[in-house]
XYZ file of C-alpha atoms in Angstrom:
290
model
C -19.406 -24.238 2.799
C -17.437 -23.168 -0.551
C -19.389 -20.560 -2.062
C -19.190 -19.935 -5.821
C -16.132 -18.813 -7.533
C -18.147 -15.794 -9.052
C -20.012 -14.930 -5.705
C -19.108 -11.331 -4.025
C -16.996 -11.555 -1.104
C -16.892 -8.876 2.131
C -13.749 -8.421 4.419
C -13.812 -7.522 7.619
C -10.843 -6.386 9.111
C -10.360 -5.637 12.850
C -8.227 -4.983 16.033
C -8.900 -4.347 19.667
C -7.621 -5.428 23.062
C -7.418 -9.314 23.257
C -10.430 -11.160 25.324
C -12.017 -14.661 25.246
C -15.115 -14.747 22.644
C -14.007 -11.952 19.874
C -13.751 -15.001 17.331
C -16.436 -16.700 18.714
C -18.471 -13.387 18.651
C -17.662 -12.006 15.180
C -18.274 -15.964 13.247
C -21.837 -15.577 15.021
C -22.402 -12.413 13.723
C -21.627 -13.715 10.318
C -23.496 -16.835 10.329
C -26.518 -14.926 11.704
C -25.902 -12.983 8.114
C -25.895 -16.045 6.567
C -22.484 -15.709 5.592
C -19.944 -18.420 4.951
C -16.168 -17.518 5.936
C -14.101 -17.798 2.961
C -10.467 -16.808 4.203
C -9.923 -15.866 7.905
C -6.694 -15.319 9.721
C -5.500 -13.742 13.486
C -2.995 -12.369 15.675
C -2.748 -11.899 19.224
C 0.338 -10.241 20.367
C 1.799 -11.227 23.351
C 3.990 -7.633 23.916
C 0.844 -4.996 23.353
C -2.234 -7.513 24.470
C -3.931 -6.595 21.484
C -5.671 -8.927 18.698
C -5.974 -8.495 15.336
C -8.327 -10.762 12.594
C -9.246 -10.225 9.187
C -12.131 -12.078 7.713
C -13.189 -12.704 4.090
C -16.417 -13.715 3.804
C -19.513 -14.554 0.935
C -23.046 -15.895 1.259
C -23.295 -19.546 0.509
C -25.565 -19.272 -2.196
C -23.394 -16.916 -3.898
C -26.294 -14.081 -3.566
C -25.108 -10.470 -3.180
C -23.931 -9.105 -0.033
C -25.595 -6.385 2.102
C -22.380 -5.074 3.606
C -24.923 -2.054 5.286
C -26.361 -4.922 7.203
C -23.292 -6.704 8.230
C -21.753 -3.052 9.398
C -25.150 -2.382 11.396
C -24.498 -5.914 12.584
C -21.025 -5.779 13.601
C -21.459 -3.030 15.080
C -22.650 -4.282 19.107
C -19.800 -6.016 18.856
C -16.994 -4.011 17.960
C -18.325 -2.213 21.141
C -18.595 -4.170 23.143
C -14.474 -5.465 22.124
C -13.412 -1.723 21.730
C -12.426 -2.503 18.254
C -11.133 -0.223 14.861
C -12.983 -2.034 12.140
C -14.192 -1.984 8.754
C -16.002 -3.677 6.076
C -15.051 -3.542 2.843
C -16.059 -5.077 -0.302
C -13.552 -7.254 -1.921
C -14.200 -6.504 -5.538
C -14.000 -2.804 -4.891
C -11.655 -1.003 -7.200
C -9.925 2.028 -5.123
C -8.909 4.850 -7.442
C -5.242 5.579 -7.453
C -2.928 8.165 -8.671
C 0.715 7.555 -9.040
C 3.219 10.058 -8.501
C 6.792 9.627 -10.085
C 10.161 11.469 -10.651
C 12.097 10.233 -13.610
C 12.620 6.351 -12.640
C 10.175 4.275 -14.927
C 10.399 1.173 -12.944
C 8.150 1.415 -10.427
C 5.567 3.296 -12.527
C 5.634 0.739 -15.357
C 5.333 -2.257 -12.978
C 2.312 -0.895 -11.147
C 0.759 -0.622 -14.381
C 1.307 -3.741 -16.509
C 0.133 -5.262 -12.660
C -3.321 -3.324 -12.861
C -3.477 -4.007 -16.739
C -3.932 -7.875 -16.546
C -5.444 -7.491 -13.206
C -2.808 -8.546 -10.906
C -3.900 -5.413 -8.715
C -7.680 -4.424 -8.745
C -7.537 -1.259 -8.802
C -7.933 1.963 -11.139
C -5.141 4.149 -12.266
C -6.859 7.378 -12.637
C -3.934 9.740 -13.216
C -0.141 9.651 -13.435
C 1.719 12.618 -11.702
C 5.288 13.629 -12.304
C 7.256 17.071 -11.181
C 8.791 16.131 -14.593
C 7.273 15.759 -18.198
C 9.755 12.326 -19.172
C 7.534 9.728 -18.429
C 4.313 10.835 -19.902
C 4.710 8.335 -22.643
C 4.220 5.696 -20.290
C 1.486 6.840 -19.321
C -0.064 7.319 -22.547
C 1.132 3.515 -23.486
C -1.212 2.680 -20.878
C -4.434 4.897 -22.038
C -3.501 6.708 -18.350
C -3.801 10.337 -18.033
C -0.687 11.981 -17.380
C -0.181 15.208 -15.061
C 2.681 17.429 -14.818
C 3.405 19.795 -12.059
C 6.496 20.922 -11.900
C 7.976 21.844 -8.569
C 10.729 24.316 -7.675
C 11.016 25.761 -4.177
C 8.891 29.315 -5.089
C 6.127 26.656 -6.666
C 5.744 23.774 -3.523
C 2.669 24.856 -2.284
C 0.621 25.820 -5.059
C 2.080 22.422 -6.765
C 0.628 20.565 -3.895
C -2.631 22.174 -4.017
C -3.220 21.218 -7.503
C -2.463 17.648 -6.576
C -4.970 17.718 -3.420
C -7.535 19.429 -6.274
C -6.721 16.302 -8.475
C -7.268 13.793 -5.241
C -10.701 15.037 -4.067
C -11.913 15.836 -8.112
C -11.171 12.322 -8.953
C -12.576 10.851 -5.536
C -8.888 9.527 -5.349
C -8.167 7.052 -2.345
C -4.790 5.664 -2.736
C -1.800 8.240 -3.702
C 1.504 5.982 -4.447
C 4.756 7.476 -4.689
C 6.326 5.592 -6.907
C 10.047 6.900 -6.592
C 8.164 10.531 -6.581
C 11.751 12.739 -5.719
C 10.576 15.342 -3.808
C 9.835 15.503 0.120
C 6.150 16.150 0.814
C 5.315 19.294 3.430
C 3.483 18.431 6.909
C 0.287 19.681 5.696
C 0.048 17.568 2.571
C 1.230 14.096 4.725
C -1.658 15.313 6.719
C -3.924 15.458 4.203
C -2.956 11.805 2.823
C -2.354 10.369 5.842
C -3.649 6.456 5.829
C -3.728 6.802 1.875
C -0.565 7.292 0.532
C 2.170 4.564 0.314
C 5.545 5.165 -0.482
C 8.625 3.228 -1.651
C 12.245 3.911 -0.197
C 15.509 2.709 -1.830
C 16.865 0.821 1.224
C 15.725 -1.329 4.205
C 15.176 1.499 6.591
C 16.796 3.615 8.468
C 19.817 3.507 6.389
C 21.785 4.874 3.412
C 19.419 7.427 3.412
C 19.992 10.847 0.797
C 21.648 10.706 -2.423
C 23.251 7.836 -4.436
C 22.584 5.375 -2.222
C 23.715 2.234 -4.061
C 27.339 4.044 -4.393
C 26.775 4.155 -0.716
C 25.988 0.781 -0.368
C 29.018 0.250 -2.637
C 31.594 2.209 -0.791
C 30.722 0.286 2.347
C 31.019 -3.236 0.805
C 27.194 -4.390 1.807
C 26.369 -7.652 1.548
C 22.642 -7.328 1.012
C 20.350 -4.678 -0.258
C 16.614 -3.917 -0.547
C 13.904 -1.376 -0.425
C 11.069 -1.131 1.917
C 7.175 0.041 1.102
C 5.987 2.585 3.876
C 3.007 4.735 5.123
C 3.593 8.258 4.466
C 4.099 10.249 7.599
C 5.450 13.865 8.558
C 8.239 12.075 9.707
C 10.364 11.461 7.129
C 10.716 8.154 5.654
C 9.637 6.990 9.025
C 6.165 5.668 8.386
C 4.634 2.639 9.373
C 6.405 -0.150 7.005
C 4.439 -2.294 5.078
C 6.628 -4.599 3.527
C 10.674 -4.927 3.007
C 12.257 -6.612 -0.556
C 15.774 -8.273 0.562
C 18.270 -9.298 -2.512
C 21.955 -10.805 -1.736
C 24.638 -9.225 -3.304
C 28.870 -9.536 -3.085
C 32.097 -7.758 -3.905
C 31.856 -8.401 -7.621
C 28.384 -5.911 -7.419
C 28.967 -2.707 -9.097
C 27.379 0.400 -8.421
C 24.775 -0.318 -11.441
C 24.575 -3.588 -10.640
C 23.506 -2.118 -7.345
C 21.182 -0.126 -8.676
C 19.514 -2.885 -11.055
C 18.900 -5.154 -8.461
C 17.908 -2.722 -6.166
C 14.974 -1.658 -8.933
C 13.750 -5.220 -8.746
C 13.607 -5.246 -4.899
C 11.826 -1.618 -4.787
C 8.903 -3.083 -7.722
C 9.111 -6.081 -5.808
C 8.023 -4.266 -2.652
C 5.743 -1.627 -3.570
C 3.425 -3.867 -5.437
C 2.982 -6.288 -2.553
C 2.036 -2.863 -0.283
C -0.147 -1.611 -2.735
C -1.865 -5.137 -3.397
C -2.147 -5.602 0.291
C -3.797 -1.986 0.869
C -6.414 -2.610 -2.264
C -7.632 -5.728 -0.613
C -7.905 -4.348 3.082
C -5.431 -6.357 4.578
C -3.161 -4.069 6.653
C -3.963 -3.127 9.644
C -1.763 0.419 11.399
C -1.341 0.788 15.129
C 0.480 3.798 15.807
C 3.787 3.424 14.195
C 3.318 -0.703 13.453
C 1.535 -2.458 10.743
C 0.235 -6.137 10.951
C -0.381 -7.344 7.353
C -2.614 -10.679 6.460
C -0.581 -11.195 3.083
């Protein structure tokens, strides 16, 4: 049954090892909250025997949710499956800092997305280890924050950030072409809530320049791919890859253009999919319900 359009939808998102009766089991629960399923989808992979579902769901009637109730109710069975899980609610708008360098792309596409509501979420801060694009900022009514960060300066620079994160009860940190390597103990910190976008499909062309790299070696496609950050290095489980066709005529700027595209292209998607609690991470791997 279609609930209303301006009813409140839950998600429940899930994975465990694959058995007869999980979607059997977790529709039961639902209909016993007299929920009505409004989007559902599932994988079962046949390499790691494990299954993965994500469920968005709304009471009939269009009433309000109890999402304590359905957690206490989910509960049984997500032990008796040996599932992760959560429930979310779908109109929930995480807060969000952005972190950025000097490239405006990224930055400006995230927030013209939030502004007509493409992305439900809140921009509570722009961060930058340089003072250029605070007018962007400002164009949006965001508050801007610069740290600068020089080699003597690191730590203390990343302790004012994690002050920022916890002060503003921050839960997504995206580095939107942010140009400075995080330490171990900050991934740490933001592990599971920090997204970041890399300028190629990774692992390659990695360092400086690398559309003049891409150039030099006569590439025939380019594109940028949204990650988990991780202590490992650009290594992080990916999210989502942007792929644009190029040829010989392809400058270096025209390189770079395109490639600006593919990297807005890509981070949105990860941070849309992230805001509305559709990626699952297992271990190095992600399984997104786009």
């Amino acid at each position: 049954m279609t609930p209303p359009a301006d009813a409140q939808h839950g998600v429940l998102l899930l994975h465990c090892p694959d058995a007869p009766g999980i979607v059997h089991a977790v529709t039961g629960v639902l209909v016993d909250q007299s929920c009505t399923i409004v989007q559902s989808g599932q994988f079962g992979s046949s390499t790691t025997g494990e299954f993965f579902m994500r469920v968005e769901f709304a009471h009939a009637d269009g009433s309000p949710l109890d999402l304590d109730a359905v957690r206490a109710a989910v509960a049984p069975v997500a032990e008796q499956f040996g599932m992760t899980w959560t429930v979310a609610d779908r109109s929930h708008r995480p807060r969000v800092v952005i972190m950025v360098s000097k490239f405006a792309h990224c930055l400006v596409d995230l927030l013209f997305r939030a502004s007509v509501g493409e992305l439900s979420m809140d921009v509570v801060a722009v961060v930058s280890n340089h003072p250029d694009l605070g007018r962007v900022a400002d164009s949006y009514g965001v508050r801007f924050v610069h740290i600068p960060v020089t080699p003597d300066t690191k730590a203390d620079a990343e302790a004012q950030l994690l002050e920022l994160v916890e002060a503003e009860g921050v839960e997504l940190v995206v580095l939107a072409r942010y140009m400075q390597i995080l330490s171990d103990g900050l991934c740490r910190a933001l592990a599971g809530r920090a997204i970041n976008i890399h300028h190629s499909m990774l692992p390659s062309f990695k360092g400086a320049r690398p559309y003049h790299q891409a150039h030099a070696r006569g590439v025939k496609v380019i594109g940028a791919t949204a990650h988990y950050v991780t202590a490992d290095l650009d290594e992080g489980p990916i999210i989502e890859q942007e792929l644009i066709r190029v040829d010989h005529s392809y400058s270096p700027d025209d390189l770079a253009a395109r490639g600006r595209e593919a990297e807005s292209r890509a981070l949105a998607r990860a941070v849309r999919w992230h805001t509305e609690t559709r990626i699952a991470v297992v271990g190095n791997r992600t399984v997104v319900f786009a």
